[in-house]
PDB file of C-alpha atoms in Angstrom:
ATOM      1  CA  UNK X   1      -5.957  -8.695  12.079  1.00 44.00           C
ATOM      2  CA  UNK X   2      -8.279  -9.795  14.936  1.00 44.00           C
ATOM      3  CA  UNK X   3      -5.903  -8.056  17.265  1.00 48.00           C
ATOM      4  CA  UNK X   4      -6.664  -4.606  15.867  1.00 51.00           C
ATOM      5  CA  UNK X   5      -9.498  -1.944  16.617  1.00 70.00           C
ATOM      6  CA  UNK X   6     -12.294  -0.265  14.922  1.00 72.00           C
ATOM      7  CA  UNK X   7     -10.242   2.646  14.431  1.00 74.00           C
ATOM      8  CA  UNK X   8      -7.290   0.806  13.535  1.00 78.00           C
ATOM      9  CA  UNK X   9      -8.640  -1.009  10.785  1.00 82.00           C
ATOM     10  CA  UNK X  10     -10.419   2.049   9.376  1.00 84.00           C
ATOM     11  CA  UNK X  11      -6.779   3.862   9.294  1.00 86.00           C
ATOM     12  CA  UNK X  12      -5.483   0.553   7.693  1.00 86.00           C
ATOM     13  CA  UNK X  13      -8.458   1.077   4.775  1.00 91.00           C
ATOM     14  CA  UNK X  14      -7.442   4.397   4.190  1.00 93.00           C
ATOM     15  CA  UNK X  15      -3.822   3.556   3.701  1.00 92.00           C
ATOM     16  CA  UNK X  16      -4.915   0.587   1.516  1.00 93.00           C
ATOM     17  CA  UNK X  17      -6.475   3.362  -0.741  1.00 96.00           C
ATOM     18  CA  UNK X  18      -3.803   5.569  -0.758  1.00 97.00           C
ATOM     19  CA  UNK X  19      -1.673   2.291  -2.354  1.00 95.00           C
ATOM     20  CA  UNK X  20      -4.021   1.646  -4.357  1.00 96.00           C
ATOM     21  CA  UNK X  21      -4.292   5.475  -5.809  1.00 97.00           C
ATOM     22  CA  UNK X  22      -0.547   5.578  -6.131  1.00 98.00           C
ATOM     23  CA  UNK X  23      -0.397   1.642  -7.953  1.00 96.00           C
ATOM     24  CA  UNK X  24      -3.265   3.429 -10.371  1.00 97.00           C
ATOM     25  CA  UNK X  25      -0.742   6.115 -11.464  1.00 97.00           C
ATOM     26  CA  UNK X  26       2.055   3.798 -11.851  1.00 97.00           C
ATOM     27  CA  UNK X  27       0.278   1.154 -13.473  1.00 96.00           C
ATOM     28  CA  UNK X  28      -0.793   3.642 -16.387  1.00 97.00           C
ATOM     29  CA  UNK X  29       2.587   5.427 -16.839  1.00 96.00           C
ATOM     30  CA  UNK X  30       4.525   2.350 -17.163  1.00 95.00           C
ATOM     31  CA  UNK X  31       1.922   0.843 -19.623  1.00 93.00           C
ATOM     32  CA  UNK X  32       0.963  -2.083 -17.304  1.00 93.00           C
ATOM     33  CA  UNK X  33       3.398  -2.429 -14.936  1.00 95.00           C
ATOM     34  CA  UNK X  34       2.611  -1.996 -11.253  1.00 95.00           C
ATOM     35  CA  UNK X  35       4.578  -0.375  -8.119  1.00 96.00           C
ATOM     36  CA  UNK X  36       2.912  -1.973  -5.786  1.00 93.00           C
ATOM     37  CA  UNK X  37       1.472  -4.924  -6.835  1.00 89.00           C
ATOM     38  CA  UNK X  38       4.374  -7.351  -6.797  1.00 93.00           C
ATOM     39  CA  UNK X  39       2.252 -10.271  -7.430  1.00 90.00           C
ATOM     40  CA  UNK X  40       1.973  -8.596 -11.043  1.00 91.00           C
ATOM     41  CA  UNK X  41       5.059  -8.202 -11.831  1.00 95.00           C
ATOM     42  CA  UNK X  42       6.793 -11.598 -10.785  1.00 96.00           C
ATOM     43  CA  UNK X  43       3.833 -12.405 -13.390  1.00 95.00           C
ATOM     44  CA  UNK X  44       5.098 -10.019 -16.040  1.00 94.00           C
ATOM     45  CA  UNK X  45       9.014 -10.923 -15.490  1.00 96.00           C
ATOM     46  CA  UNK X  46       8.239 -14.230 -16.272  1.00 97.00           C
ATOM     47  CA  UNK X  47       6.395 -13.458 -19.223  1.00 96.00           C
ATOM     48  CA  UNK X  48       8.895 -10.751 -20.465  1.00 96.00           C
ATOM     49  CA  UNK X  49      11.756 -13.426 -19.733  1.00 97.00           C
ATOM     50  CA  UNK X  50      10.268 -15.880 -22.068  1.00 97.00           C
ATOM     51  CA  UNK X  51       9.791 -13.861 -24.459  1.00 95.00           C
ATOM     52  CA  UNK X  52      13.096 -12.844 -24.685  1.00 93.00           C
ATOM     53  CA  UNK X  53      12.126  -9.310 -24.193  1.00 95.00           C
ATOM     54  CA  UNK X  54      15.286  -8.100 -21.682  1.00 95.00           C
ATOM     55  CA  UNK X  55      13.719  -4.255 -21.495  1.00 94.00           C
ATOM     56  CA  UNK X  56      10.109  -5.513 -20.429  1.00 95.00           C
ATOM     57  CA  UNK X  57      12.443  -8.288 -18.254  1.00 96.00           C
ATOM     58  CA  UNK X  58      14.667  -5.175 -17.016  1.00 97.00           C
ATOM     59  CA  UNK X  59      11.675  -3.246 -15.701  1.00 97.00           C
ATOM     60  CA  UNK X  60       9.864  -5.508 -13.773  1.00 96.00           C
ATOM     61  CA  UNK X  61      12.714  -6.643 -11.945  1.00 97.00           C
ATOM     62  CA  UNK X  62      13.729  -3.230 -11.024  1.00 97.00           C
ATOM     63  CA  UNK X  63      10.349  -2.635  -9.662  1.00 97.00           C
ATOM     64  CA  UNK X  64      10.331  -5.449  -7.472  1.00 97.00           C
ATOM     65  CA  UNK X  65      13.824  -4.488  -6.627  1.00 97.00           C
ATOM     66  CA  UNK X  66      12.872  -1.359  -5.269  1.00 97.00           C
ATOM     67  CA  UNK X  67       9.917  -2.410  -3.918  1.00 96.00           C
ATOM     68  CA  UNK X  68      12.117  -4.697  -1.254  1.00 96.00           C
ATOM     69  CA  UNK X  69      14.492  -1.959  -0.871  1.00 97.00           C
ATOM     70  CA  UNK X  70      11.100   0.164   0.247  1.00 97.00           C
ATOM     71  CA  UNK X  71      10.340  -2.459   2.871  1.00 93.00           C
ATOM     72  CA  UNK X  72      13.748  -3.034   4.421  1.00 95.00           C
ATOM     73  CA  UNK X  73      13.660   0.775   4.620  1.00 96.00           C
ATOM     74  CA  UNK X  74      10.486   0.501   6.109  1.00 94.00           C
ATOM     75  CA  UNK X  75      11.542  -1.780   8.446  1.00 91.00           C
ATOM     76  CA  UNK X  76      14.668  -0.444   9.475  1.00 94.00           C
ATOM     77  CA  UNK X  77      12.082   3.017  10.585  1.00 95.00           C
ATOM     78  CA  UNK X  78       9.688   1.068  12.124  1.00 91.00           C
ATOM     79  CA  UNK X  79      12.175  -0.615  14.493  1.00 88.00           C
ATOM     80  CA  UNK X  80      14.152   2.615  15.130  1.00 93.00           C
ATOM     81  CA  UNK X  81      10.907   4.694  15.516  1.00 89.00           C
ATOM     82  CA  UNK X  82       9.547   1.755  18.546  1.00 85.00           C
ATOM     83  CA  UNK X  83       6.181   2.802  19.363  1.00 83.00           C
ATOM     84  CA  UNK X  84       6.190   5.850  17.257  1.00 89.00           C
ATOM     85  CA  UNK X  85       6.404   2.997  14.509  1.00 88.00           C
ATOM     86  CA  UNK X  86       3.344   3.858  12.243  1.00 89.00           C
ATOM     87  CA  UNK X  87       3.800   7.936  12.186  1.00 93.00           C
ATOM     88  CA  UNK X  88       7.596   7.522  11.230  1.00 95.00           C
ATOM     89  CA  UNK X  89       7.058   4.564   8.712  1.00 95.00           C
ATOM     90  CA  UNK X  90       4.202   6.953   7.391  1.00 95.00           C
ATOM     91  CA  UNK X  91       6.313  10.028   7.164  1.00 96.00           C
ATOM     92  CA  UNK X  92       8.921   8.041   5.498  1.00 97.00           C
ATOM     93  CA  UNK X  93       6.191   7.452   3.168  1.00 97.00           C
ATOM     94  CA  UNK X  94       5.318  11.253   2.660  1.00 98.00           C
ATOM     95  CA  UNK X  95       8.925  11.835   2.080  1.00 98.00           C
ATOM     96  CA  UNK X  96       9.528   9.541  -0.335  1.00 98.00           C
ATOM     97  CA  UNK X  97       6.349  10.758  -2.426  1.00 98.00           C
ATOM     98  CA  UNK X  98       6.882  14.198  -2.193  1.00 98.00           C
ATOM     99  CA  UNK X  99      10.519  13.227  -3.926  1.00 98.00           C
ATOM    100  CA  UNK X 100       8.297  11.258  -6.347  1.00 98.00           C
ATOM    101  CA  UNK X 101       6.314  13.996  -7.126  1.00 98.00           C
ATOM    102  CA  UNK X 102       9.346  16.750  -7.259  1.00 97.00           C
ATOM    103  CA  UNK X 103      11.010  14.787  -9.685  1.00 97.00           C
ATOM    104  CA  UNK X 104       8.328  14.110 -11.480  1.00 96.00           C
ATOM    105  CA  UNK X 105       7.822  18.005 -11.368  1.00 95.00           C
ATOM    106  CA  UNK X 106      11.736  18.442 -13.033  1.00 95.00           C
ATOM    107  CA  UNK X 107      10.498  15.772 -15.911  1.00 94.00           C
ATOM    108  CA  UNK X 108      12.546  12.993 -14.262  1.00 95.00           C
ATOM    109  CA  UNK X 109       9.505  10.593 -14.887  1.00 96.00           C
ATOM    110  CA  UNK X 110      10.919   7.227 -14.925  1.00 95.00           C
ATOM    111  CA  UNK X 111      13.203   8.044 -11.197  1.00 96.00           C
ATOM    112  CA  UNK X 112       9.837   9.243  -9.937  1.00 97.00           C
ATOM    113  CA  UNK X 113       7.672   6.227 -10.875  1.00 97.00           C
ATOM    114  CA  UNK X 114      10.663   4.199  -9.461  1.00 97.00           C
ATOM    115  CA  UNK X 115      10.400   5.828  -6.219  1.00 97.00           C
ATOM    116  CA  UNK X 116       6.802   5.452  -6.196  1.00 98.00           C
ATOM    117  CA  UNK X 117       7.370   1.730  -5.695  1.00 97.00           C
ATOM    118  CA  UNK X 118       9.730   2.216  -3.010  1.00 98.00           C
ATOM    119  CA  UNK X 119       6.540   4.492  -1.131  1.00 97.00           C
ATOM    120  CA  UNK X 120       4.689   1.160  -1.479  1.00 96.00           C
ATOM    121  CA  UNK X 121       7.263  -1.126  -0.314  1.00 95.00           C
ATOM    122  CA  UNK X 122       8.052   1.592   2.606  1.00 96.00           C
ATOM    123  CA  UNK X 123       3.920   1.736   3.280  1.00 93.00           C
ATOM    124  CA  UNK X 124       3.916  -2.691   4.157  1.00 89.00           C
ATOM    125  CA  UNK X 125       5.786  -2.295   7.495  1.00 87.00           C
ATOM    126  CA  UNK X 126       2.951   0.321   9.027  1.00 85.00           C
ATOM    127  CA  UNK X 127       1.586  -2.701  10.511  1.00 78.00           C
ATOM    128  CA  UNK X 128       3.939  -5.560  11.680  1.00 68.00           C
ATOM    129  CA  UNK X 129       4.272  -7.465  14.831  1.00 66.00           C
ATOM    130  CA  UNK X 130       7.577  -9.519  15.858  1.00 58.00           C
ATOM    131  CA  UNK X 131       9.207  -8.552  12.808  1.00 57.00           C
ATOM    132  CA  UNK X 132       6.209 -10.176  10.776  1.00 59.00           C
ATOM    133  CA  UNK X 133       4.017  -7.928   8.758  1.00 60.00           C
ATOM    134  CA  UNK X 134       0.097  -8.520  10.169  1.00 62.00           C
ATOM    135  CA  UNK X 135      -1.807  -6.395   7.740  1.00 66.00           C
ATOM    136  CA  UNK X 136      -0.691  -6.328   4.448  1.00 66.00           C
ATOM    137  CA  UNK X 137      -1.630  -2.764   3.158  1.00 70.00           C
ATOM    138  CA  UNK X 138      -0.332  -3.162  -0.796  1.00 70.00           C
ATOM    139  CA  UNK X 139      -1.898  -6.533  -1.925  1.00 75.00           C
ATOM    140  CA  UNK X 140      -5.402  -8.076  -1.775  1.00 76.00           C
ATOM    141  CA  UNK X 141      -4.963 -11.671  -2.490  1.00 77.00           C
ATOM    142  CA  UNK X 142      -4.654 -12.919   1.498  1.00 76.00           C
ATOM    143  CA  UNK X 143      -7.077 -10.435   2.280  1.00 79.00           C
ATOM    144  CA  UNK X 144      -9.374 -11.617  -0.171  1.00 83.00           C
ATOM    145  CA  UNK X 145      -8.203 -15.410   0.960  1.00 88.00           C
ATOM    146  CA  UNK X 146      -9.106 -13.950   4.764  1.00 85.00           C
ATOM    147  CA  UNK X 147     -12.678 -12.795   3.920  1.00 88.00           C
ATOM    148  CA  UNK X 148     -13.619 -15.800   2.237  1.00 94.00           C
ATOM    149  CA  UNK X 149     -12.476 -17.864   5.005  1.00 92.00           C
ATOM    150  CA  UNK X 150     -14.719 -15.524   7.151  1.00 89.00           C
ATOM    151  CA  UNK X 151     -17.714 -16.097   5.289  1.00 92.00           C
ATOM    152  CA  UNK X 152     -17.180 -19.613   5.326  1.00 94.00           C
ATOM    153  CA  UNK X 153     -16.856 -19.351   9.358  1.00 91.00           C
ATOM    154  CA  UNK X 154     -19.965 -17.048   9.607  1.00 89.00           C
ATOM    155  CA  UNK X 155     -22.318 -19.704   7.530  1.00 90.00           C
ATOM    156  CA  UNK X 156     -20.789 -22.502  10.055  1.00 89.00           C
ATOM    157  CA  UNK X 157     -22.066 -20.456  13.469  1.00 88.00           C
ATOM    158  CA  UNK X 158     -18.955 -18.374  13.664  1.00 85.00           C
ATOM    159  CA  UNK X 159     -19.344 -14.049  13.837  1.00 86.00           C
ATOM    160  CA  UNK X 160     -21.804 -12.920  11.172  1.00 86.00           C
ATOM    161  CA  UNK X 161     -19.204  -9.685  10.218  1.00 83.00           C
ATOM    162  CA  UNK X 162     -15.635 -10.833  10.818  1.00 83.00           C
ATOM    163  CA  UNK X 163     -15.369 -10.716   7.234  1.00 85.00           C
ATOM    164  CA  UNK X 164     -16.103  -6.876   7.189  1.00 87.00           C
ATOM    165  CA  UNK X 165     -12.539  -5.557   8.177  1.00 85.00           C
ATOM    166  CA  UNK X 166     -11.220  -7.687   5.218  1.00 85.00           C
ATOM    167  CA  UNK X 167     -13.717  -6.519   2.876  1.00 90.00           C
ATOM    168  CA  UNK X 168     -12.735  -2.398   4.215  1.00 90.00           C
ATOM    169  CA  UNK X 169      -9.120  -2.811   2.705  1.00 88.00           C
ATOM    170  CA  UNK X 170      -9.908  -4.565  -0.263  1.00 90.00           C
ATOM    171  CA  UNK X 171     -12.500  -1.773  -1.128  1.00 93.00           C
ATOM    172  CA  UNK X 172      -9.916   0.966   0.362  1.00 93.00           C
ATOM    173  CA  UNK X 173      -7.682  -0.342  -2.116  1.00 92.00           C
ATOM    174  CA  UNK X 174      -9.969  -0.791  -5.026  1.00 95.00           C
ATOM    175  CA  UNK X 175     -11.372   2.737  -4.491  1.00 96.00           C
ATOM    176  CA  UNK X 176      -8.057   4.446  -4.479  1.00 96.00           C
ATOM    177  CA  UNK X 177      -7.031   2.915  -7.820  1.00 97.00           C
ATOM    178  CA  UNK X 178     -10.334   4.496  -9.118  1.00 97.00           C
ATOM    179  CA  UNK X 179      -9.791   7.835  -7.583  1.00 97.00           C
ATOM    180  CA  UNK X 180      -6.277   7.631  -8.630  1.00 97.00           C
ATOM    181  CA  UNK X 181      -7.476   6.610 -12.580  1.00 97.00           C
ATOM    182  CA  UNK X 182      -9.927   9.272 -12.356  1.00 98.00           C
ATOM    183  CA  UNK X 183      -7.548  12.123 -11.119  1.00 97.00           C
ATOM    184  CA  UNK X 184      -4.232  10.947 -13.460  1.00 97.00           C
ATOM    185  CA  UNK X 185      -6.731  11.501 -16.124  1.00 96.00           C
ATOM    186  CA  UNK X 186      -7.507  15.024 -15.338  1.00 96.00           C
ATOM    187  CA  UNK X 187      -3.790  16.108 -14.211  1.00 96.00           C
ATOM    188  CA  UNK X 188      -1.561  13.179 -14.708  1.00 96.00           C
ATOM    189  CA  UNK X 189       1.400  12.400 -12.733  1.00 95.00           C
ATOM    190  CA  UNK X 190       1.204  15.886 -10.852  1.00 96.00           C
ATOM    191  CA  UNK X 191      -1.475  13.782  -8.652  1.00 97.00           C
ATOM    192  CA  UNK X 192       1.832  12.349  -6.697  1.00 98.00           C
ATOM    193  CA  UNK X 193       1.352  15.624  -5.035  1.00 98.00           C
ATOM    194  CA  UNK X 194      -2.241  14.391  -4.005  1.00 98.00           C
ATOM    195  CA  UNK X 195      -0.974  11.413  -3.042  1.00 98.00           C
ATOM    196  CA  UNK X 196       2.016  13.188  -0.538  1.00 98.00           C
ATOM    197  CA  UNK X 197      -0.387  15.194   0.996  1.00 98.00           C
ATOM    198  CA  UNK X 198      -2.372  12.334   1.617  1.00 97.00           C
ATOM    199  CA  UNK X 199       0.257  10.449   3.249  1.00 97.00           C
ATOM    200  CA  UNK X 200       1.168  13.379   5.228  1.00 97.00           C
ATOM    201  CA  UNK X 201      -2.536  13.964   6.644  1.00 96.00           C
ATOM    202  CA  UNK X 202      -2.291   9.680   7.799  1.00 94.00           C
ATOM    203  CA  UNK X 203       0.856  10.977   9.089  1.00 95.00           C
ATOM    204  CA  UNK X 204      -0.432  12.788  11.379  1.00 94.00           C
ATOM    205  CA  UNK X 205      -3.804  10.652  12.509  1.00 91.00           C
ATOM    206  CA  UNK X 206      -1.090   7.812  13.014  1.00 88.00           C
ATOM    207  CA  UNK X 207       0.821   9.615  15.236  1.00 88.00           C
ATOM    208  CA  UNK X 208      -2.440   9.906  17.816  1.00 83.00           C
ATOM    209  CA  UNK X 209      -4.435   6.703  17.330  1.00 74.00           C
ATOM    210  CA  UNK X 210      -1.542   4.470  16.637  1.00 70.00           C
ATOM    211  CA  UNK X 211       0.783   2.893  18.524  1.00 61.00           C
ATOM    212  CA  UNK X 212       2.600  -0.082  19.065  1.00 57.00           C
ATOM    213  CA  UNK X 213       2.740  -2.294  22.101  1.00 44.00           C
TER     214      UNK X 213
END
Protein backbone atom coordinates (compact mmCIF):
# COMPACT_ATOMS: atom_id res chain seq x y z
CA UNK A 1 0.00 0.00 0.00
CA UNK A 2 3.10 2.22 0.42
CA UNK A 3 3.19 2.47 -3.32
CA UNK A 4 -0.09 4.37 -3.52
CA UNK A 5 -1.01 8.21 -3.20
CA UNK A 6 -2.98 10.46 -1.05
CA UNK A 7 -5.64 10.42 -3.46
CA UNK A 8 -5.41 6.90 -4.15
CA UNK A 9 -5.89 5.71 -0.83
CA UNK A 10 -8.75 8.12 -0.15
CA UNK A 11 -10.59 6.51 -3.40
CA UNK A 12 -9.60 3.05 -1.89
CA UNK A 13 -11.59 4.27 1.60
CA UNK A 14 -14.46 5.17 -0.22
CA UNK A 15 -14.73 1.91 -2.04
CA UNK A 16 -14.04 0.11 1.29
CA UNK A 17 -17.34 1.86 2.43
CA UNK A 18 -19.27 1.18 -0.37
CA UNK A 19 -18.41 -2.85 0.55
CA UNK A 20 -19.03 -2.36 3.61
CA UNK A 21 -22.68 -0.61 2.93
CA UNK A 22 -23.52 -3.37 0.51
CA UNK A 23 -22.07 -6.44 3.21
CA UNK A 24 -24.61 -4.38 5.78
CA UNK A 25 -27.61 -5.13 3.50
CA UNK A 26 -26.66 -8.60 2.84
CA UNK A 27 -25.71 -9.48 6.16
CA UNK A 28 -29.34 -8.52 7.48
CA UNK A 29 -31.38 -10.12 4.64
CA UNK A 30 -29.74 -13.37 4.87
CA UNK A 31 -30.05 -13.38 8.74
CA UNK A 32 -26.24 -13.38 9.35
CA UNK A 33 -24.68 -14.34 6.47
CA UNK A 34 -22.28 -12.01 4.68
CA UNK A 35 -21.49 -11.21 0.80
CA UNK A 36 -18.50 -9.95 1.30
CA UNK A 37 -16.98 -11.01 4.20
CA UNK A 38 -15.67 -14.44 3.27
CA UNK A 39 -13.78 -14.83 6.38
CA UNK A 40 -17.44 -15.18 7.92
CA UNK A 41 -18.71 -17.49 6.09
CA UNK A 42 -15.86 -20.21 5.81
CA UNK A 43 -16.70 -19.63 9.70
CA UNK A 44 -20.41 -20.29 9.31
CA UNK A 45 -19.95 -23.37 6.72
CA UNK A 46 -18.08 -25.00 9.17
CA UNK A 47 -20.43 -24.47 11.79
CA UNK A 48 -23.55 -25.24 9.60
CA UNK A 49 -21.58 -28.49 8.41
CA UNK A 50 -21.29 -29.78 11.87
CA UNK A 51 -24.31 -29.29 12.68
CA UNK A 52 -25.65 -31.17 10.10
CA UNK A 53 -27.63 -28.29 8.91
CA UNK A 54 -27.16 -28.83 4.76
CA UNK A 55 -29.49 -25.46 4.02
CA UNK A 56 -27.35 -23.15 6.43
CA UNK A 57 -24.22 -25.48 4.80
CA UNK A 58 -25.84 -24.81 1.18
CA UNK A 59 -25.83 -21.04 1.61
CA UNK A 60 -22.64 -20.22 2.74
CA UNK A 61 -20.97 -22.14 0.23
CA UNK A 62 -22.85 -20.56 -2.51
CA UNK A 63 -21.82 -17.25 -1.25
CA UNK A 64 -18.32 -17.91 -1.26
CA UNK A 65 -18.90 -19.52 -4.56
CA UNK A 66 -19.99 -16.52 -6.09
CA UNK A 67 -17.88 -14.43 -4.38
CA UNK A 68 -14.73 -16.20 -6.41
CA UNK A 69 -16.71 -16.19 -9.47
CA UNK A 70 -16.92 -12.11 -8.74
CA UNK A 71 -13.14 -11.96 -8.58
CA UNK A 72 -12.14 -14.08 -11.55
CA UNK A 73 -14.64 -11.79 -13.30
CA UNK A 74 -12.95 -9.06 -11.87
CA UNK A 75 -9.87 -10.13 -12.93
CA UNK A 76 -10.52 -11.19 -16.26
CA UNK A 77 -11.79 -6.93 -16.67
CA UNK A 78 -9.01 -5.68 -15.06
CA UNK A 79 -6.52 -7.43 -17.38
CA UNK A 80 -8.61 -6.76 -20.54
CA UNK A 81 -9.33 -3.11 -19.46
CA UNK A 82 -4.95 -2.53 -18.98
CA UNK A 83 -4.63 0.80 -17.62
CA UNK A 84 -8.24 1.64 -17.76
CA UNK A 85 -8.21 -1.26 -15.05
CA UNK A 86 -9.96 0.48 -12.03
CA UNK A 87 -12.91 2.43 -14.11
CA UNK A 88 -13.84 -0.92 -15.97
CA UNK A 89 -13.47 -3.24 -12.83
CA UNK A 90 -15.65 -0.40 -11.18
CA UNK A 91 -18.26 -0.27 -13.85
CA UNK A 92 -18.41 -3.94 -13.79
CA UNK A 93 -19.25 -3.29 -10.31
CA UNK A 94 -22.13 -0.73 -11.11
CA UNK A 95 -23.46 -3.22 -13.50
CA UNK A 96 -23.64 -5.95 -11.49
CA UNK A 97 -25.51 -3.85 -8.65
CA UNK A 98 -27.82 -2.20 -10.67
CA UNK A 99 -28.88 -6.06 -11.72
CA UNK A 100 -28.89 -6.58 -7.93
CA UNK A 101 -31.06 -3.95 -7.34
CA UNK A 102 -33.51 -4.62 -10.56
CA UNK A 103 -34.08 -7.92 -9.42
CA UNK A 104 -34.49 -7.12 -6.24
CA UNK A 105 -37.05 -4.52 -7.69
CA UNK A 106 -39.09 -7.77 -9.60
CA UNK A 107 -39.07 -9.57 -5.90
CA UNK A 108 -36.27 -11.92 -7.02
CA UNK A 109 -34.60 -11.36 -3.51
CA UNK A 110 -32.48 -14.28 -2.97
CA UNK A 111 -30.76 -13.91 -7.05
CA UNK A 112 -30.23 -10.31 -6.01
CA UNK A 113 -28.47 -10.84 -2.65
CA UNK A 114 -26.49 -13.54 -4.61
CA UNK A 115 -25.31 -11.09 -7.03
CA UNK A 116 -24.52 -8.72 -4.42
CA UNK A 117 -21.66 -11.02 -3.45
CA UNK A 118 -20.45 -11.32 -6.83
CA UNK A 119 -20.26 -6.98 -6.75
CA UNK A 120 -17.91 -7.68 -3.80
CA UNK A 121 -15.87 -10.32 -5.22
CA UNK A 122 -15.83 -8.15 -8.66
CA UNK A 123 -14.86 -4.83 -6.29
CA UNK A 124 -11.16 -6.96 -4.83
CA UNK A 125 -9.36 -6.69 -8.22
CA UNK A 126 -9.70 -2.56 -8.32
CA UNK A 127 -6.36 -2.67 -6.91
CA UNK A 128 -3.88 -5.48 -7.93
CA UNK A 129 -0.38 -5.49 -9.14
CA UNK A 130 1.30 -8.59 -11.08
CA UNK A 131 -1.75 -10.47 -10.86
CA UNK A 132 -1.62 -10.08 -6.91
CA UNK A 133 -4.29 -8.08 -5.24
CA UNK A 134 -2.33 -5.02 -3.11
CA UNK A 135 -5.24 -3.47 -1.35
CA UNK A 136 -7.76 -5.59 -0.23
CA UNK A 137 -11.02 -3.45 -0.42
CA UNK A 138 -13.71 -6.23 1.15
CA UNK A 139 -11.93 -7.48 4.38
CA UNK A 140 -10.24 -5.78 7.37
CA UNK A 141 -8.30 -8.41 9.08
CA UNK A 142 -4.67 -7.69 7.11
CA UNK A 143 -5.51 -4.23 7.21
CA UNK A 144 -6.08 -4.27 10.73
CA UNK A 145 -2.81 -6.77 10.95
CA UNK A 146 -1.03 -3.73 8.72
CA UNK A 147 -1.92 -0.87 11.14
CA UNK A 148 -0.87 -2.59 14.09
CA UNK A 149 2.35 -3.42 12.62
CA UNK A 150 2.55 0.39 11.88
CA UNK A 151 2.07 1.44 15.26
CA UNK A 152 4.47 -0.91 16.43
CA UNK A 153 7.07 0.67 13.76
CA UNK A 154 6.08 4.30 14.72
CA UNK A 155 6.81 3.62 18.71
CA UNK A 156 10.32 2.00 17.44
CA UNK A 157 11.47 5.48 15.43
CA UNK A 158 9.72 4.51 12.27
CA UNK A 159 6.88 7.29 10.51
CA UNK A 160 4.57 8.58 13.24
CA UNK A 161 1.27 8.15 10.58
CA UNK A 162 1.98 5.20 8.30
CA UNK A 163 -0.65 3.59 10.14
CA UNK A 164 -3.26 6.26 8.96
CA UNK A 165 -3.99 4.86 5.37
CA UNK A 166 -4.77 1.50 7.13
CA UNK A 167 -6.88 2.97 9.67
CA UNK A 168 -8.95 5.14 6.40
CA UNK A 169 -10.24 1.70 4.98
CA UNK A 170 -10.99 0.05 8.02
CA UNK A 171 -13.17 3.12 9.05
CA UNK A 172 -14.40 3.43 5.21
CA UNK A 173 -15.55 0.07 5.69
CA UNK A 174 -16.96 0.25 9.14
CA UNK A 175 -18.84 3.46 8.23
CA UNK A 176 -20.50 2.05 5.19
CA UNK A 177 -21.92 -0.92 7.11
CA UNK A 178 -23.46 1.79 9.42
CA UNK A 179 -24.79 3.92 6.68
CA UNK A 180 -25.89 0.86 4.97
CA UNK A 181 -27.78 -0.49 8.53
CA UNK A 182 -29.13 2.85 8.89
CA UNK A 183 -30.59 3.27 5.29
CA UNK A 184 -31.88 -0.74 4.90
CA UNK A 185 -33.78 0.26 7.90
CA UNK A 186 -35.58 3.13 6.42
CA UNK A 187 -36.07 1.54 2.74
CA UNK A 188 -34.70 -1.91 2.80
CA UNK A 189 -33.19 -3.65 -0.02
CA UNK A 190 -34.27 -0.77 -2.52
CA UNK A 191 -30.88 0.87 -1.03
CA UNK A 192 -28.97 -1.49 -3.79
CA UNK A 193 -30.02 1.39 -5.88
CA UNK A 194 -27.93 3.69 -3.47
CA UNK A 195 -25.35 1.50 -3.57
CA UNK A 196 -25.26 1.40 -7.85
CA UNK A 197 -25.24 4.88 -7.99
CA UNK A 198 -22.52 4.95 -5.72
CA UNK A 199 -20.44 2.68 -7.63
CA UNK A 200 -21.22 4.50 -10.70
CA UNK A 201 -20.10 8.06 -9.25
CA UNK A 202 -16.34 5.95 -8.18
CA UNK A 203 -16.79 4.96 -11.66
CA UNK A 204 -16.26 7.85 -12.90
CA UNK A 205 -13.49 9.53 -10.31
CA UNK A 206 -11.55 6.20 -11.19
CA UNK A 207 -11.52 6.77 -14.59
CA UNK A 208 -9.44 10.33 -13.98
CA UNK A 209 -7.26 9.75 -10.91
CA UNK A 210 -6.61 6.14 -11.50
CA UNK A 211 -4.51 4.37 -13.48
CA UNK A 212 -2.32 1.62 -13.72
CA UNK A 213 1.34 1.53 -14.59
Amino acid sequence: MMRYQRREIALAACFSALAGYVDALGFITLGGYFVSFMTGNTTRLGIELAGGRAGGAALAGGIIALFVSGVVLGSLVGHAAGRQRAPAVLGMVTMLLALAALLETSGATLPAVGLLAVAMGTENAVFQRDGEVTIGLTYMTGTLVKMGQRIAAAMLGGPKRAFLRHFLLWLGLMGGAFLGAAVHGWIGLTAIWLAAAAAAAMTVAATFFLRDG
